[in-house]
Tab-separated table of C-alpha atoms in Angstrom:
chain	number	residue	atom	x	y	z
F	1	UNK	CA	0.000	0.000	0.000
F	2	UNK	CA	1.579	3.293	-0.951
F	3	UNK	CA	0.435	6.939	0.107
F	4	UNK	CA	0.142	9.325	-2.695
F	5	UNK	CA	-1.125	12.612	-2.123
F	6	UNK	CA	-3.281	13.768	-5.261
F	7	UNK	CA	-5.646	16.659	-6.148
F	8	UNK	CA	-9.235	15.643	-5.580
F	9	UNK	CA	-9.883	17.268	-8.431
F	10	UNK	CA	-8.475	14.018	-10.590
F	11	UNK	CA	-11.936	12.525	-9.148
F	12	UNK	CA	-13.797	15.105	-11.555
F	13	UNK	CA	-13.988	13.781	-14.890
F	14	UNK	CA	-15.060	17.171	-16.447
F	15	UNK	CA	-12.214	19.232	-14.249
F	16	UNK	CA	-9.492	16.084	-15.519
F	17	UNK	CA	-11.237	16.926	-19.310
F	18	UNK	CA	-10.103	20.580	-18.648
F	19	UNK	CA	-6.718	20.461	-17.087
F	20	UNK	CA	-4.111	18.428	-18.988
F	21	UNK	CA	-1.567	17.701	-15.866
F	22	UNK	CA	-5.622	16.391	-14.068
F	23	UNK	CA	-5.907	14.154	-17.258
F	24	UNK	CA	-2.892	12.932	-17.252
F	25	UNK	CA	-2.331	11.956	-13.656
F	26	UNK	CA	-6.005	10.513	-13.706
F	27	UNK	CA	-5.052	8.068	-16.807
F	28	UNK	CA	-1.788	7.179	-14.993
F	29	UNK	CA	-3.852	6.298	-11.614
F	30	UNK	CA	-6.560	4.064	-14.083
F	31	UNK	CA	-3.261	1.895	-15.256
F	32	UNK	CA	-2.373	1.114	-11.607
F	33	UNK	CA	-3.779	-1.980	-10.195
F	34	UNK	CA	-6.038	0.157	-7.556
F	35	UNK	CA	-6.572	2.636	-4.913
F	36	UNK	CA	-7.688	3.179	-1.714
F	37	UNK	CA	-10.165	5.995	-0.188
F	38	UNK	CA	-10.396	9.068	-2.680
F	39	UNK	CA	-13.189	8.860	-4.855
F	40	UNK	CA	-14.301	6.862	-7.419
F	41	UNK	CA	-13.186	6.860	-11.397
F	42	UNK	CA	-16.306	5.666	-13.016
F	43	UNK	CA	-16.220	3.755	-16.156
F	44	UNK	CA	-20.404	4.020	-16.733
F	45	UNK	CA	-22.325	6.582	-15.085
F	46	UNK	CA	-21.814	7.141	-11.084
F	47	UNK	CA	-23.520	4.581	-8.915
F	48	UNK	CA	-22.788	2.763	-5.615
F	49	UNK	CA	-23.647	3.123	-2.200
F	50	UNK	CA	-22.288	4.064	0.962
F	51	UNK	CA	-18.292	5.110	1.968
F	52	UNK	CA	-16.061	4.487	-0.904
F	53	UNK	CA	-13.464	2.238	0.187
F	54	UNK	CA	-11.736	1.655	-2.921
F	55	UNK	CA	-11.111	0.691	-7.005
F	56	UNK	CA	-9.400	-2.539	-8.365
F	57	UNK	CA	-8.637	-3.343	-11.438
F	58	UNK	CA	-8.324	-7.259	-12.862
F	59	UNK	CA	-4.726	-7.359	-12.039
F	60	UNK	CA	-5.228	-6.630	-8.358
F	61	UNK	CA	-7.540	-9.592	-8.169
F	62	UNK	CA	-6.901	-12.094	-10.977
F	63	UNK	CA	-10.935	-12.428	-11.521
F	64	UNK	CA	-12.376	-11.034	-15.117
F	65	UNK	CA	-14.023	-7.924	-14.814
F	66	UNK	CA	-15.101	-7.454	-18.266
F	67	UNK	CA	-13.489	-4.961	-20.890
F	68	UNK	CA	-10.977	-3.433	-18.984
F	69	UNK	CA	-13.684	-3.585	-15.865
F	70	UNK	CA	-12.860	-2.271	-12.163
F	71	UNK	CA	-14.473	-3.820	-9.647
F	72	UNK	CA	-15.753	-0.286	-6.652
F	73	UNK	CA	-16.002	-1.614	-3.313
F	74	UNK	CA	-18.200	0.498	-0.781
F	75	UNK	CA	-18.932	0.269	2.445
F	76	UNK	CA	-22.067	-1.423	1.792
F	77	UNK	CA	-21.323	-3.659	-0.736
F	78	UNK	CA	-19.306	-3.651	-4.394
F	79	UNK	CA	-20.243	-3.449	-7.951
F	80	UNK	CA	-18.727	-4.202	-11.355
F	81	UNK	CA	-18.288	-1.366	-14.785
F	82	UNK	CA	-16.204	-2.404	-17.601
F	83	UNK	CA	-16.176	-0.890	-21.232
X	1	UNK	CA	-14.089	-4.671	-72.562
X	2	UNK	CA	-15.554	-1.406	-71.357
X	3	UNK	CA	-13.467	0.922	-69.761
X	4	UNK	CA	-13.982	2.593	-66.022
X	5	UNK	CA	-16.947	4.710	-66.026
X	6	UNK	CA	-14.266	7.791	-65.446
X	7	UNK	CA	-12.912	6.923	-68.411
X	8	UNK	CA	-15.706	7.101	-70.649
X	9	UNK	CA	-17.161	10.255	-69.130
X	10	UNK	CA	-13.917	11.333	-70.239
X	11	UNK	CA	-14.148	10.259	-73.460
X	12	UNK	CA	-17.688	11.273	-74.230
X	13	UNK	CA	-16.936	14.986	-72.902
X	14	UNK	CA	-14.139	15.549	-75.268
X	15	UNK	CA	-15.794	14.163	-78.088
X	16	UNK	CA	-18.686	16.788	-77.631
X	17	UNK	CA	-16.407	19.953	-77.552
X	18	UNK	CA	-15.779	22.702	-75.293
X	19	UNK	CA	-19.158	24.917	-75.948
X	20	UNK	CA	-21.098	21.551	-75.825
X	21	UNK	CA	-20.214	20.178	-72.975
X	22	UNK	CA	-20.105	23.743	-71.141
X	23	UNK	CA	-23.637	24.010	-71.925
X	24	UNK	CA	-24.565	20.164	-70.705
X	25	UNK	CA	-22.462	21.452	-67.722
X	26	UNK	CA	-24.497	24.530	-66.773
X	27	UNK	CA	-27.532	22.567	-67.517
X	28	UNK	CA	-26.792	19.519	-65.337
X	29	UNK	CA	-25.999	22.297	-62.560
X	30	UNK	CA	-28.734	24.297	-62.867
X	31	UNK	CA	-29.769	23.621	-59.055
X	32	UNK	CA	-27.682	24.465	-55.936
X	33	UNK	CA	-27.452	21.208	-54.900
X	34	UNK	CA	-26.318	19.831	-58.715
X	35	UNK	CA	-23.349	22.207	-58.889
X	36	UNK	CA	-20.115	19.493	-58.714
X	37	UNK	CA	-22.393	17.723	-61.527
X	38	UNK	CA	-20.011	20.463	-63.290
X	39	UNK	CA	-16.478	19.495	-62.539
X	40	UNK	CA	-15.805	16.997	-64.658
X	41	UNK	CA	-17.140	18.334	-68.085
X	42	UNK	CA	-14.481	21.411	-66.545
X	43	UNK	CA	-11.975	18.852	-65.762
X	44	UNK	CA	-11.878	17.947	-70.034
X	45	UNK	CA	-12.346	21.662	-70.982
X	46	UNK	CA	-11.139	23.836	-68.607
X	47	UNK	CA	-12.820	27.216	-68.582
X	48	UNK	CA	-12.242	29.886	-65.508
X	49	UNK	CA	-14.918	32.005	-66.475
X	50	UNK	CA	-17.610	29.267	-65.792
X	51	UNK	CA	-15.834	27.757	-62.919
X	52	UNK	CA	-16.099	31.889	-61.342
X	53	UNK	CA	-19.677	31.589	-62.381
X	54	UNK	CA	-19.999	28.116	-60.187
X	55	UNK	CA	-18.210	29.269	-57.631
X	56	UNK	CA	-20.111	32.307	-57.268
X	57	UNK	CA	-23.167	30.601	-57.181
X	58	UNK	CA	-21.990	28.310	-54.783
X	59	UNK	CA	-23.355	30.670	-51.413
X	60	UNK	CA	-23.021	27.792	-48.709
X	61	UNK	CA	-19.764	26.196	-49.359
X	62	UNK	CA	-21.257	22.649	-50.501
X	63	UNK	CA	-19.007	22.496	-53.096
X	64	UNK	CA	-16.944	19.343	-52.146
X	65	UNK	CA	-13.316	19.559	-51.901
X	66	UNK	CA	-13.021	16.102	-54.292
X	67	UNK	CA	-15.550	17.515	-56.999
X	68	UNK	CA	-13.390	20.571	-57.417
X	69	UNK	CA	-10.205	18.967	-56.557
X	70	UNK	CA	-11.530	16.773	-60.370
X	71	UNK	CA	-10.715	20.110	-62.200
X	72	UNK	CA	-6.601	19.788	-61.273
X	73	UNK	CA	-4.599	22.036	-60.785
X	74	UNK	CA	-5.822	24.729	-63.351
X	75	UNK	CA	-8.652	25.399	-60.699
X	76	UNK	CA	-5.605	26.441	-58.153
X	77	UNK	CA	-5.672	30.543	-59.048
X	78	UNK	CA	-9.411	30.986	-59.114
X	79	UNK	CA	-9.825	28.733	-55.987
X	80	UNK	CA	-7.115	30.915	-54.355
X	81	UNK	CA	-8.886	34.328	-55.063
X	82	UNK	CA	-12.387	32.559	-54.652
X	83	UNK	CA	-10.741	31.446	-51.080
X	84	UNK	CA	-9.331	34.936	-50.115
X	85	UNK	CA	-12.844	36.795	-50.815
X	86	UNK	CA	-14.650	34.394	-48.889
X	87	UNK	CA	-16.522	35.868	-45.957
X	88	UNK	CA	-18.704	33.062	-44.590
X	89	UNK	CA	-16.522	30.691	-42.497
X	90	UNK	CA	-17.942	27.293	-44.164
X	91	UNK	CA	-17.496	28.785	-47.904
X	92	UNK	CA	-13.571	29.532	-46.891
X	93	UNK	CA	-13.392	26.216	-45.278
X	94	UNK	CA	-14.488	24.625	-48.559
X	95	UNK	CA	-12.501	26.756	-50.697
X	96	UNK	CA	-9.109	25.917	-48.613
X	97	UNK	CA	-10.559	22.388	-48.195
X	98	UNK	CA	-10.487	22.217	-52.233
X	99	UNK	CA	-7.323	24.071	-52.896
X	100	UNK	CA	-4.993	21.507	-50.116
X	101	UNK	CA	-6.721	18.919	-51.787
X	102	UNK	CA	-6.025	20.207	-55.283
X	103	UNK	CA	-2.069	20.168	-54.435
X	104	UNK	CA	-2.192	17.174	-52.680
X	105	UNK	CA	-3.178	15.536	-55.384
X	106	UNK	CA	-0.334	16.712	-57.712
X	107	UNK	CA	3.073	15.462	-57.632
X	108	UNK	CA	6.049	17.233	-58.477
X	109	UNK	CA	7.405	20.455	-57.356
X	110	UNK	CA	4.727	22.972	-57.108
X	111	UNK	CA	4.587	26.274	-59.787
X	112	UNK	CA	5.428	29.413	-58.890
X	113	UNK	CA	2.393	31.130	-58.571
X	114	UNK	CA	1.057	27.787	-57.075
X	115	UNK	CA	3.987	28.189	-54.395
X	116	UNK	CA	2.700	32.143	-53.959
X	117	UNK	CA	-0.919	30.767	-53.479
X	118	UNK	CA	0.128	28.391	-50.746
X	119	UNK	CA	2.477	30.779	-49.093
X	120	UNK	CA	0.180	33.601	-48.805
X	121	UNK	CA	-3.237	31.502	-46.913
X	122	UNK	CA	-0.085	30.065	-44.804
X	123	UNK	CA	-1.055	28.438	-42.026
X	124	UNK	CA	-5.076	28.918	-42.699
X	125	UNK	CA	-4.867	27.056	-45.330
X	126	UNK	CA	-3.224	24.151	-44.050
X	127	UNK	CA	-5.686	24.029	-41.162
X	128	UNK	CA	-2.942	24.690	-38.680
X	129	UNK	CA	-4.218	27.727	-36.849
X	130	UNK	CA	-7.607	27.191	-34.259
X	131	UNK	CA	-8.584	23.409	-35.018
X	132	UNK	CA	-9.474	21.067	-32.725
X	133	UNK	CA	-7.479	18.225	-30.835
X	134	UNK	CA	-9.500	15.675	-33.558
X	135	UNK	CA	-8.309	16.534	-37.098
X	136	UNK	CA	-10.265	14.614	-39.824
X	137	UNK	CA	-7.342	11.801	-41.312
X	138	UNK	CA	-7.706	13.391	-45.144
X	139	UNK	CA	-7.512	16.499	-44.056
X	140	UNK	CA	-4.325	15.291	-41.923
X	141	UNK	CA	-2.812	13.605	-45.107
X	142	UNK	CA	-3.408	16.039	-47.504
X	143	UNK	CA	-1.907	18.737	-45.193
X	144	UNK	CA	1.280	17.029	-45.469
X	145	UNK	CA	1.100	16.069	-49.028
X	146	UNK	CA	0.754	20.106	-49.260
X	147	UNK	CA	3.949	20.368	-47.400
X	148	UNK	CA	6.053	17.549	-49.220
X	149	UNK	CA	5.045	20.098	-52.128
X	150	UNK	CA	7.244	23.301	-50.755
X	151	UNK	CA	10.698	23.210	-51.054
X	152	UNK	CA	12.618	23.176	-47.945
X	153	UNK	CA	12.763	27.068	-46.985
X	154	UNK	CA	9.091	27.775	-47.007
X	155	UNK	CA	7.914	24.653	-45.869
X	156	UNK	CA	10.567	25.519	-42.500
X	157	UNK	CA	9.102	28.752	-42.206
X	158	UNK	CA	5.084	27.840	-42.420
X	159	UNK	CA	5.518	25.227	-39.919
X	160	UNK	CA	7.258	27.471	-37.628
X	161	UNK	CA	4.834	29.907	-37.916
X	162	UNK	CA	2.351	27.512	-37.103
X	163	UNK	CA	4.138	25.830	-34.417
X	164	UNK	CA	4.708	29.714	-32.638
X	165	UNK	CA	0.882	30.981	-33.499
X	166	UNK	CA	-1.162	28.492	-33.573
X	167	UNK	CA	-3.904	27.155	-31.153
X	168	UNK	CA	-2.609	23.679	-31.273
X	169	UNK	CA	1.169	23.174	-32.273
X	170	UNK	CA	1.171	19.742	-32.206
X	171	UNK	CA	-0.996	19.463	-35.276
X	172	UNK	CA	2.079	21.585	-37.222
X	173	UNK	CA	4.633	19.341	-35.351
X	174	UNK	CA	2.927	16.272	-36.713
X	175	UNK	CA	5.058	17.056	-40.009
X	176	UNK	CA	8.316	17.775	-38.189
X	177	UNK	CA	9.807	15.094	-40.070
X	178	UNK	CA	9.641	16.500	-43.152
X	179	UNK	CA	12.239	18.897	-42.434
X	180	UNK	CA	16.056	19.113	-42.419
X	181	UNK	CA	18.215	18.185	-39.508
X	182	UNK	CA	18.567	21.703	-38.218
X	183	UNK	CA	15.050	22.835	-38.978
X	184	UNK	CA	13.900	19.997	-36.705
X	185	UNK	CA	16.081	21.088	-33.885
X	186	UNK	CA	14.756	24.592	-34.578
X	187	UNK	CA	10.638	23.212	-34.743
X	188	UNK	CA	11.210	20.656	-31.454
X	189	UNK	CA	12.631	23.860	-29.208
X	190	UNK	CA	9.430	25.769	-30.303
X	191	UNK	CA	7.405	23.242	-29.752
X	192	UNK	CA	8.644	22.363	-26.433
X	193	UNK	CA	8.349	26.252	-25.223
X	194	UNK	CA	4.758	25.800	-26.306
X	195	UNK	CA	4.306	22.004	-24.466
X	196	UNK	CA	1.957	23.668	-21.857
X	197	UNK	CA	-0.639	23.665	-24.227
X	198	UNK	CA	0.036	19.670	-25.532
X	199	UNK	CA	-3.531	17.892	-25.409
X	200	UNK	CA	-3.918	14.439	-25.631
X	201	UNK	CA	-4.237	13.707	-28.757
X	202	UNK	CA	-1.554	11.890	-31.058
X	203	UNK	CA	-0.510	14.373	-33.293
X	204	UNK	CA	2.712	15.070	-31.004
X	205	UNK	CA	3.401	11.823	-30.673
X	206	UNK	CA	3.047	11.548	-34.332
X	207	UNK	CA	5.525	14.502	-34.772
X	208	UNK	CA	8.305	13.288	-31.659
X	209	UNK	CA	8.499	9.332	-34.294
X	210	UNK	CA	8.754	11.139	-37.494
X	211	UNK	CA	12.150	12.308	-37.286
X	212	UNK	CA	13.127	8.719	-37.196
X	213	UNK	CA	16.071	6.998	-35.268
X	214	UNK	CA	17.352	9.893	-34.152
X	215	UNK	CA	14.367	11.238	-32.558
X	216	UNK	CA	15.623	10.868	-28.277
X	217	UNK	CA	18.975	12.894	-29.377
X	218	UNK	CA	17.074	15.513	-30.587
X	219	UNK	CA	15.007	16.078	-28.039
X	220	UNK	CA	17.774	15.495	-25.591
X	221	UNK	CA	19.520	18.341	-27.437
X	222	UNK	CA	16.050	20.521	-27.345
X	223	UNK	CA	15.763	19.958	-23.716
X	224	UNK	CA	18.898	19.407	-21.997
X	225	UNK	CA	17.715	19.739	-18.807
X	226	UNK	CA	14.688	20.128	-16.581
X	227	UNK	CA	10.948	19.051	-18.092
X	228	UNK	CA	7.670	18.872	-16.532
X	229	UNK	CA	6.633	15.473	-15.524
X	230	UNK	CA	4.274	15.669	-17.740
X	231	UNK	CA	5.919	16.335	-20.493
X	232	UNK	CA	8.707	13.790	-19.504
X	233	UNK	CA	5.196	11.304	-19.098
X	234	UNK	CA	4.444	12.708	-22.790
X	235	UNK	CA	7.775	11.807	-24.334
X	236	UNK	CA	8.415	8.174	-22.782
X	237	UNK	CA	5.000	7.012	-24.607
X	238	UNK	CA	6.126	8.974	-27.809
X	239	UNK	CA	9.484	7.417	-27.672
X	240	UNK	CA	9.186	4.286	-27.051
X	241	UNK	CA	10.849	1.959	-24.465
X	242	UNK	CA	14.378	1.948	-26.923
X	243	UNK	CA	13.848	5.773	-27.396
X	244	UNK	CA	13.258	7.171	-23.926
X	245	UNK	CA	15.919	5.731	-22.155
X	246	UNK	CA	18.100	7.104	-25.046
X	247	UNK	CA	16.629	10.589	-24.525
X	248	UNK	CA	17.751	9.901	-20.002
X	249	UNK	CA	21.210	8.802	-21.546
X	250	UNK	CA	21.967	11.825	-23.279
X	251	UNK	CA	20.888	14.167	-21.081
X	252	UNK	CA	23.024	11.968	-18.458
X	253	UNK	CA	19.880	11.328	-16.288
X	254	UNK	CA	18.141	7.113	-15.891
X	255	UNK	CA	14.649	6.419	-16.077
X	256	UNK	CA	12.493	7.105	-12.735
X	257	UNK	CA	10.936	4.345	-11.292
X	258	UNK	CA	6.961	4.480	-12.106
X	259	UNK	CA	6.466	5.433	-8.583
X	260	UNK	CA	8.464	8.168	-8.289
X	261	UNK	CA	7.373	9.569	-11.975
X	262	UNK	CA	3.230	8.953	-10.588
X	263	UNK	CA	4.595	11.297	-7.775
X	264	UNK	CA	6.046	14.088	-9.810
X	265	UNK	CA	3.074	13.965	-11.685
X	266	UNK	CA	0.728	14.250	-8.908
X	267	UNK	CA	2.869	17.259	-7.359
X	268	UNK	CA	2.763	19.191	-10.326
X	269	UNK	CA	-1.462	18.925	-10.310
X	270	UNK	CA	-2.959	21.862	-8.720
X	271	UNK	CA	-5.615	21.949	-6.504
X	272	UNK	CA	-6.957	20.936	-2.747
X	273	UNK	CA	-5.065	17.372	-1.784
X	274	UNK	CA	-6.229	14.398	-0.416
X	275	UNK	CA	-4.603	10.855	0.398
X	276	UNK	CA	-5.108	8.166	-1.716
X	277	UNK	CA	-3.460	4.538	-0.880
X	278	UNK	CA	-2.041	2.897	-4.239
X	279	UNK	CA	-2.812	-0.937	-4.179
X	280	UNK	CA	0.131	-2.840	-5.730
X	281	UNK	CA	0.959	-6.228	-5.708
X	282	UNK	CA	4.418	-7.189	-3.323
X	283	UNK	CA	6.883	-7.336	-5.834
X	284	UNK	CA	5.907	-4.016	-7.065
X	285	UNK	CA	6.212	-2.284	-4.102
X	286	UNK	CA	9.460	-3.792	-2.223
X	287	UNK	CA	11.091	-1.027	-0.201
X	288	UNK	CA	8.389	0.975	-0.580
X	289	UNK	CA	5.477	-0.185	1.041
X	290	UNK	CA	3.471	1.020	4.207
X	291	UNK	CA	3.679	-1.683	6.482
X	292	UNK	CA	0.475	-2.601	8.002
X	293	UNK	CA	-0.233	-4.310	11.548
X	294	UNK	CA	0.061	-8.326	11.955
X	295	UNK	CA	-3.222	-9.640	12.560
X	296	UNK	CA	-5.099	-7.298	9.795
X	297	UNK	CA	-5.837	-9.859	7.576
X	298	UNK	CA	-9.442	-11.706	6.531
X	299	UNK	CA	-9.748	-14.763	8.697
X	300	UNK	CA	-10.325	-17.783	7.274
X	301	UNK	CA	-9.552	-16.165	3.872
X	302	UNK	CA	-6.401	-16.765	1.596
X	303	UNK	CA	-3.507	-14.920	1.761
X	304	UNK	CA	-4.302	-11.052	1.498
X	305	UNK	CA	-3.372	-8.934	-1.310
X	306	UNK	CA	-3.443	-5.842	0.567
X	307	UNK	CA	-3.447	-5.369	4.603
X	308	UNK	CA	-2.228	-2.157	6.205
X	309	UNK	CA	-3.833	0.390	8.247
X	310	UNK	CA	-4.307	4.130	7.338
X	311	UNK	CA	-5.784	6.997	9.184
X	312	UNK	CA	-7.470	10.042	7.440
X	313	UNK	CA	-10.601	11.560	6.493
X	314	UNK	CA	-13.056	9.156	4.618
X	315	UNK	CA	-16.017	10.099	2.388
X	316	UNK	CA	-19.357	9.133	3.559
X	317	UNK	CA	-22.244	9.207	0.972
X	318	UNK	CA	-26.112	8.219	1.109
X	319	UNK	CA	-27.474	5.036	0.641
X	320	UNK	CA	-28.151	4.962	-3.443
X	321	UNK	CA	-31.752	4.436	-2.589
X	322	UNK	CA	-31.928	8.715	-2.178
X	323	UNK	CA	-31.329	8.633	-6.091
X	324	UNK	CA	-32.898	12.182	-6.648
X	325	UNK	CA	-29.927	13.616	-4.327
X	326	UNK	CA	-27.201	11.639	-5.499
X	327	UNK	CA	-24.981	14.522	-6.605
X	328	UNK	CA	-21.333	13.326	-3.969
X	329	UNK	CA	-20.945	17.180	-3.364
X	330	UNK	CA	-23.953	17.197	-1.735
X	331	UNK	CA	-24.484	14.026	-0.419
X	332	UNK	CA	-21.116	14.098	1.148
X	333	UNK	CA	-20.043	14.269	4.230
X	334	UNK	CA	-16.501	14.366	5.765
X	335	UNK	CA	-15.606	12.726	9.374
X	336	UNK	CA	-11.927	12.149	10.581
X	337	UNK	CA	-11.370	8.111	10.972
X	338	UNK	CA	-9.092	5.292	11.550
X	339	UNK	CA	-9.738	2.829	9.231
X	340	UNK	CA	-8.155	-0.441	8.538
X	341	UNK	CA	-8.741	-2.027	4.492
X	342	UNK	CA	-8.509	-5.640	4.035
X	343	UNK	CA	-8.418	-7.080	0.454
X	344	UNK	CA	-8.325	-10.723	-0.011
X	345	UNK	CA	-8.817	-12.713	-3.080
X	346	UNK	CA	-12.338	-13.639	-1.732
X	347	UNK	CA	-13.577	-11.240	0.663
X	348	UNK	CA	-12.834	-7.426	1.284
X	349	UNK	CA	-13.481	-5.913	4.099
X	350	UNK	CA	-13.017	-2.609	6.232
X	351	UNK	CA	-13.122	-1.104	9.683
X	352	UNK	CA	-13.612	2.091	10.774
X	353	UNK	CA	-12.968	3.317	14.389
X	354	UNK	CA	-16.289	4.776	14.667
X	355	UNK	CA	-17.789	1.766	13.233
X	356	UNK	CA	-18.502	-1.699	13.633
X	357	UNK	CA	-15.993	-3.923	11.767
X	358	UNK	CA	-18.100	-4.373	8.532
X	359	UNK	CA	-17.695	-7.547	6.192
X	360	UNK	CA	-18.037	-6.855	2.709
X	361	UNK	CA	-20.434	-9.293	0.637
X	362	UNK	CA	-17.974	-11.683	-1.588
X	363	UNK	CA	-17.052	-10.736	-5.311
């Protein structure tokens, strides 16, 4: 688990659209494996429930999560998006 | 055997003559629509007094760049005064539209008043001043087929102009290759001053390949020193994994680790900060990882992926069943916490100190 102190603006898709360092540093945080607290990036439109806890990607987990998929996990439960 | 349609339109329009096939012209053209039903009876008997009289007609632009672009070159000094009077923005879009495409399809050094035409609509012409981060690909190609056409000097001096005015210099840099050694040098310094306003799109990374093997030493010679990590982020994916570590080399600097490059990235965003816990696996993250406490992982489970213990402020939203006030800003509210993550290859769960240990359902 590794800190990293971001702008909570990368959790904005229209700010990230705007601002080409946001854009960049949100694409680099999709290619890692996951994160912790924050927000969520959604791949659909926003859903969920509860205190987001955090974002995975396949390679964190090994399971298929569709096209390029990330599996959100909130406090009260976890859901699926792919492409 | 017949031969291609083309052909035989051909054929039939120079067998009926100049004035004949002028007069099926204006007749087949008689509606606004029907005016590039004209260009090819003027692509067998060229006359600039009735393409003036199409052109005038032609009020909305819909005269398509290919229809005129049938005509050839001859079309190339009306076009350029038909383009220079042009008020309406979509009539001087198609008239620059039809004159790139006119020279694109040539070969061959251009003519002289050609090369006068081309010089003087610049960088309008070519597209290069206030488009968009998408550029359509023929307009892309036939830009640089335009190009290939100048001899070196101009050709130097419009993209530089381009690469120093314009709204997007990448789209000029795109066709950095197609200039000499030291004009290259001269275009990649320019367009580095001007990296700030480098979108996403590939036409730089187009431009940083096309100068071929020697692409990294270029660069390295553009930008000695220093670099935004962006930019630095920018030029790795241009460059490849054989040319980026060729650009450190010269420059006498080796290749971050992804870590610390994700970190100079996320320093040089502005903006309010929060903390955010990157989940990697081990071997990723030897050295470098936040040890968590022994005991934190799921019982019973298999052996945990992630297990450490952070303490900050977590995000609290309603329950999606309040759909109508879903908006996070407003649903949102902020409390200080301990919390404790636990991924596992089955189960996930989480603890909060001001919660009840909560399992999360399997995935």
């Amino acid at each position: 688990m590794l800190p990293l102190d971001v702008p909570s603006a990368i959790f904005d898709q229209s700010a990230a659209r705007k601002d080409a360092s946001l854009g960049e540093l949100r694409k680099a945080l999709l290619n890692r494996p996951g994160w912790a607290l924050g927000d969520p990036m959604w791949i659909q439109g926003e859903e969920g429930w509860g205190t987001f806890v955090m974002q995975l990607a396949a390679e964190a987990l090994g399971l298929n999560l569709g096209d390029m998929g990330s599996l959100y996990v909130f406090g009260e439960g976890a859901l699926i998006q792919c492409h | 055997m017949l031969a291609p349609y083309r052909e035989r339109i051909r054929a039939i329009l120079t067998a009926l003559g100049p004035a004949r096939a002028h007069a099926l012209a204006r007749r087949v053209a008689e509606k606004p629509n029907d005016l590039m039903r004209a260009m090819p009876a003027l692509a067998v008997h060229f006359d600039e007094a009735l393409l003036a009289e199409l052109l005038e007609r032609d009020v909305n632009g819909g005269l398509a760049a290919p229809a005129l672009a049938a005509v050839g070159a001859q079309a190339l000094p009306r076009l350029a005064q038909a383009w220079s009077s042009a008020v309406e923005p979509k009539v001087k879009s198609s008239r620059g539209a039809a004159i790139v495409r006119v020279i694109a399809d040539g070969s061959g050094p251009l003519a002289l008043e050609d090369r006068q035409a081309v010089q003087r609509l610049g960088v309008d012409l070519l597209d290069l001043r206030d488009g968009e981060s998408y550029w359509p690909a023929d307009q892309t190609t036939a830009a640089g087929a335009v190009l290939r056409r100048l001899e070196d000097e101009p050709r130097a001096r419009l993209l530089l102009e381009a690469l120093r005015a314009a709204k997007r210099p990448e789209r000029a840099y795109r066709f950095v290759g197609s200039l000499a050694a030291p004009g290259r040098l001269d275009a990649t310094k320019v367009m580095l001053e001007r990296a700030s306003t480098l979108t996403n799109d590939d036409h730089f990374d187009a431009g940083v390949s096309s100068p071929g093997e020697d692409a990294p030493e270029v660069f390295a010679r553009a930008l000695p020193e220093g670099g935004s990590a962006m930019l630095l982020r920018r030029l790795e994916k241009a460059l490849g994994h054989h040319g980026f570590p060729r650009f450190l080399a010269s420059r006498g600097e080796t290749k971050k680790t992804w870590l610390e490059a994700l970190r100079a990235i996320a320093a040089e965003a502005l903006g309010a900060r929060e903390r955010i816990y990157l989940l990697e696996p081990e071997w990723r993250t030897a050295g470098s990882v936040a040890q968590g406490p022994s005991g934190s992982r799921c019982r019973g489970g298999p052996t945990a992926i992630v297990s450490a213990t952070c303490s900050r402020s977590i995000s609290r939203r309603r329950p999606s069943s309040a759909r109508a006030s879903r908006s996070p800003r407003r649903a949102r509210a902020r409390s200080r916490s301990t919390c404790r993550i636990h991924v596992a290859a089955r189960t996930t769960s989480w603890a909060c100190a001001d919660q009840s240990p909560s399992r999360l359902r399997p995935f």
